[in-house]
Amino acid sequence: MLYDDILADAVAKHLRLKAAWMERELRRLSPETIIFIDEPYMSSFGSAYISLERDQATALITEVLAGIKGLKGVHCCGNTDWSLLLAMPIDILHIDAYDYAESLALYPDEVQAFLARGGLIGWASSRPVTASGKRRPPPWSTASTRPWAC
């Protein structure tokens, strides 16, 4: 669908309307809302598996976000071009910090600009358990230096 401009636009507009409906229903319970877009496909952005242009990805996600009046967030549970998501009109970027915090650290200027405009970063962290019941060590635990303490 993403490679057909008409279908891609229709899907984005449909998701915008669904987000607006969801928020309207939630506002009946609370005037403060947070709506997240779960965007697992962003982990393929920029790879050989997807030939989506940056401008098209930005336009489609921005279209969906435009239907949300309260706080807006995007969750991406894989590695991606974080500069694209950090430049989006979102309030919260939610990431899988356990596996991908190091990749976000590669974008210090973009992170700083996002935080300076009031953006928040949600750090999800869960250590997967192996078949033997042991917790898998974090990917950065064997690095000689760590840019942050977890």
mmCIF file of C-alpha atoms in Angstrom:
data_model
loop_
_atom_site.group_PDB
_atom_site.id
_atom_site.type_symbol
_atom_site.label_atom_id
_atom_site.label_comp_id
_atom_site.label_asym_id
_atom_site.label_seq_id
_atom_site.Cartn_x
_atom_site.Cartn_y
_atom_site.Cartn_z
ATOM 1 C CA MET A 1 0.000 0.000 0.000
ATOM 2 C CA LEU A 2 2.822 2.415 0.726
ATOM 3 C CA TYR A 3 3.938 2.322 -2.886
ATOM 4 C CA ASP A 4 0.520 3.393 -4.180
ATOM 5 C CA ASP A 5 0.174 7.103 -3.343
ATOM 6 C CA ILE A 6 -3.632 7.023 -3.329
ATOM 7 C CA LEU A 7 -3.861 3.982 -1.036
ATOM 8 C CA ALA A 8 -1.136 5.299 1.275
ATOM 9 C CA ASP A 9 -2.978 8.606 1.608
ATOM 10 C CA ALA A 10 -6.273 6.798 2.243
ATOM 11 C CA VAL A 11 -4.726 4.640 4.975
ATOM 12 C CA ALA A 12 -3.134 7.672 6.664
ATOM 13 C CA LYS A 13 -6.444 9.549 6.610
ATOM 14 C CA HIS A 14 -8.271 6.471 7.941
ATOM 15 C CA LEU A 15 -5.793 6.150 10.824
ATOM 16 C CA ARG A 16 -6.108 9.885 11.510
ATOM 17 C CA LEU A 17 -9.876 9.470 11.871
ATOM 18 C CA LYS A 18 -9.462 6.370 14.094
ATOM 19 C CA ALA A 19 -7.000 8.250 16.339
ATOM 20 C CA ALA A 20 -9.408 11.197 16.588
ATOM 21 C CA TRP A 21 -12.294 8.839 17.431
ATOM 22 C CA MET A 22 -10.203 7.030 20.055
ATOM 23 C CA GLU A 23 -9.178 10.296 21.650
ATOM 24 C CA ARG A 24 -12.765 11.598 21.645
ATOM 25 C CA GLU A 25 -13.883 8.444 23.468
ATOM 26 C CA LEU A 26 -11.034 8.680 25.991
ATOM 27 C CA ARG A 27 -11.816 12.364 26.650
ATOM 28 C CA ARG A 28 -15.182 11.214 27.996
ATOM 29 C CA LEU A 29 -13.180 9.615 30.832
ATOM 30 C CA SER A 30 -10.439 12.229 31.182
ATOM 31 C CA PRO A 31 -9.791 15.587 29.548
ATOM 32 C CA GLU A 32 -6.067 14.777 29.363
ATOM 33 C CA THR A 33 -5.143 12.184 26.727
ATOM 34 C CA ILE A 34 -2.014 10.558 25.379
ATOM 35 C CA ILE A 35 -2.303 8.721 22.083
ATOM 36 C CA PHE A 36 0.588 6.652 20.760
ATOM 37 C CA ILE A 37 1.181 5.433 17.260
ATOM 38 C CA ASP A 38 2.971 2.086 17.395
ATOM 39 C CA GLU A 39 5.233 2.173 14.374
ATOM 40 C CA PRO A 40 7.207 -1.096 14.106
ATOM 41 C CA TYR A 41 7.705 -0.615 10.363
ATOM 42 C CA MET A 42 10.054 2.319 11.070
ATOM 43 C CA SER A 43 12.749 -0.193 11.982
ATOM 44 C CA SER A 44 12.837 -1.072 8.270
ATOM 45 C CA PHE A 45 13.057 2.560 7.181
ATOM 46 C CA GLY A 46 16.302 3.256 5.328
ATOM 47 C CA SER A 47 17.038 -0.437 4.780
ATOM 48 C CA ALA A 48 17.132 -2.418 1.570
ATOM 49 C CA TYR A 49 13.727 -3.862 2.488
ATOM 50 C CA ILE A 50 11.804 -0.624 2.083
ATOM 51 C CA SER A 51 12.271 2.123 -0.462
ATOM 52 C CA LEU A 52 10.094 4.710 1.232
ATOM 53 C CA GLU A 53 11.397 8.256 0.940
ATOM 54 C CA ARG A 54 11.915 10.302 4.112
ATOM 55 C CA ASP A 55 9.429 12.959 2.939
ATOM 56 C CA GLN A 56 6.731 10.342 2.328
ATOM 57 C CA ALA A 57 7.242 8.698 5.729
ATOM 58 C CA THR A 58 7.128 12.108 7.413
ATOM 59 C CA ALA A 59 3.974 13.148 5.540
ATOM 60 C CA LEU A 60 2.108 9.912 6.320
ATOM 61 C CA ILE A 61 2.908 9.920 10.037
ATOM 62 C CA THR A 62 2.211 13.662 10.318
ATOM 63 C CA GLU A 63 -1.193 13.091 8.679
ATOM 64 C CA VAL A 64 -2.106 10.504 11.329
ATOM 65 C CA LEU A 65 -0.853 12.713 14.167
ATOM 66 C CA ALA A 66 -2.908 15.666 12.928
ATOM 67 C CA GLY A 67 -6.055 13.973 14.229
ATOM 68 C CA ILE A 68 -4.799 14.035 17.821
ATOM 69 C CA LYS A 69 -5.398 17.086 20.044
ATOM 70 C CA GLY A 70 -3.821 15.841 23.275
ATOM 71 C CA LEU A 71 -0.309 14.543 23.791
ATOM 72 C CA LYS A 72 1.026 12.623 20.798
ATOM 73 C CA GLY A 73 3.575 9.845 20.916
ATOM 74 C CA VAL A 74 5.286 7.368 18.639
ATOM 75 C CA HIS A 75 6.569 3.996 19.807
ATOM 76 C CA CYS A 76 9.244 2.274 17.750
ATOM 77 C CA CYS A 77 10.558 -1.017 19.098
ATOM 78 C CA GLY A 78 13.446 -1.366 16.661
ATOM 79 C CA ASN A 79 16.416 0.540 15.345
ATOM 80 C CA THR A 80 15.543 3.345 12.947
ATOM 81 C CA ASP A 81 16.615 6.726 11.679
ATOM 82 C CA TRP A 82 15.797 8.424 14.977
ATOM 83 C CA SER A 83 16.290 11.872 13.458
ATOM 84 C CA LEU A 84 13.095 11.371 11.451
ATOM 85 C CA LEU A 85 10.981 10.541 14.499
ATOM 86 C CA LEU A 86 12.608 13.216 16.671
ATOM 87 C CA ALA A 87 11.670 15.839 14.068
ATOM 88 C CA MET A 88 8.008 14.736 14.035
ATOM 89 C CA PRO A 89 5.297 16.850 15.696
ATOM 90 C CA ILE A 90 5.200 14.525 18.715
ATOM 91 C CA ASP A 91 5.398 15.096 22.446
ATOM 92 C CA ILE A 92 6.756 11.667 23.397
ATOM 93 C CA LEU A 93 9.145 9.287 21.683
ATOM 94 C CA HIS A 94 8.875 5.822 23.227
ATOM 95 C CA ILE A 95 11.687 3.371 22.522
ATOM 96 C CA ASP A 96 12.906 -0.067 23.525
ATOM 97 C CA ALA A 97 15.833 1.250 25.552
ATOM 98 C CA TYR A 98 17.033 -2.222 26.434
ATOM 99 C CA ASP A 99 18.104 -2.987 22.884
ATOM 100 C CA TYR A 100 18.171 0.389 21.121
ATOM 101 C CA ALA A 101 19.302 3.136 23.537
ATOM 102 C CA GLU A 102 22.774 3.030 21.991
ATOM 103 C CA SER A 103 21.388 3.747 18.534
ATOM 104 C CA LEU A 104 19.427 6.744 19.850
ATOM 105 C CA ALA A 105 22.672 8.049 21.378
ATOM 106 C CA LEU A 106 24.024 8.402 17.826
ATOM 107 C CA TYR A 107 21.694 11.404 17.376
ATOM 108 C CA PRO A 108 22.734 13.760 20.217
ATOM 109 C CA ASP A 109 21.860 17.002 18.407
ATOM 110 C CA GLU A 110 18.426 15.750 17.404
ATOM 111 C CA VAL A 111 17.728 14.404 20.908
ATOM 112 C CA GLN A 112 18.817 17.705 22.446
ATOM 113 C CA ALA A 113 16.588 19.702 20.058
ATOM 114 C CA PHE A 114 13.640 17.375 20.780
ATOM 115 C CA LEU A 115 14.068 17.753 24.537
ATOM 116 C CA ALA A 116 14.590 21.533 24.230
ATOM 117 C CA ARG A 117 11.187 21.919 22.583
ATOM 118 C CA GLY A 118 9.580 20.037 25.472
ATOM 119 C CA GLY A 119 9.692 16.509 24.057
ATOM 120 C CA LEU A 120 9.817 13.511 26.363
ATOM 121 C CA ILE A 121 11.505 10.153 25.826
ATOM 122 C CA GLY A 122 9.866 7.042 27.218
ATOM 123 C CA TRP A 123 12.387 4.317 27.990
ATOM 124 C CA ALA A 124 10.861 0.858 27.875
ATOM 125 C CA SER A 125 13.182 -1.755 29.259
ATOM 126 C CA SER A 126 12.609 -5.427 29.739
ATOM 127 C CA ARG A 127 15.303 -8.024 29.791
ATOM 128 C CA PRO A 128 14.279 -11.105 27.862
ATOM 129 C CA VAL A 129 14.600 -14.408 29.661
ATOM 130 C CA THR A 130 16.400 -17.283 27.937
ATOM 131 C CA ALA A 131 15.037 -20.834 27.795
ATOM 132 C CA SER A 132 17.149 -21.695 30.862
ATOM 133 C CA GLY A 133 15.486 -18.917 32.867
ATOM 134 C CA LYS A 134 18.493 -16.576 32.881
ATOM 135 C CA ARG A 135 18.101 -12.981 31.881
ATOM 136 C CA ARG A 136 19.862 -12.037 28.660
ATOM 137 C CA PRO A 137 22.542 -9.395 29.324
ATOM 138 C CA PRO A 138 21.957 -5.988 27.772
ATOM 139 C CA PRO A 139 23.653 -5.427 24.395
ATOM 140 C CA TRP A 140 25.823 -2.668 25.819
ATOM 141 C CA SER A 141 27.100 -4.660 28.809
ATOM 142 C CA THR A 142 30.205 -5.854 26.978
ATOM 143 C CA ALA A 143 31.099 -2.409 25.616
ATOM 144 C CA SER A 144 34.312 -0.933 26.970
ATOM 145 C CA THR A 145 32.609 2.420 27.584
ATOM 146 C CA ARG A 146 29.019 3.300 28.180
ATOM 147 C CA PRO A 147 27.745 6.813 27.389
ATOM 148 C CA TRP A 148 25.121 6.481 30.148
ATOM 149 C CA ALA A 149 24.457 4.382 33.190
ATOM 150 C CA CYS A 150 21.412 2.135 33.160
#
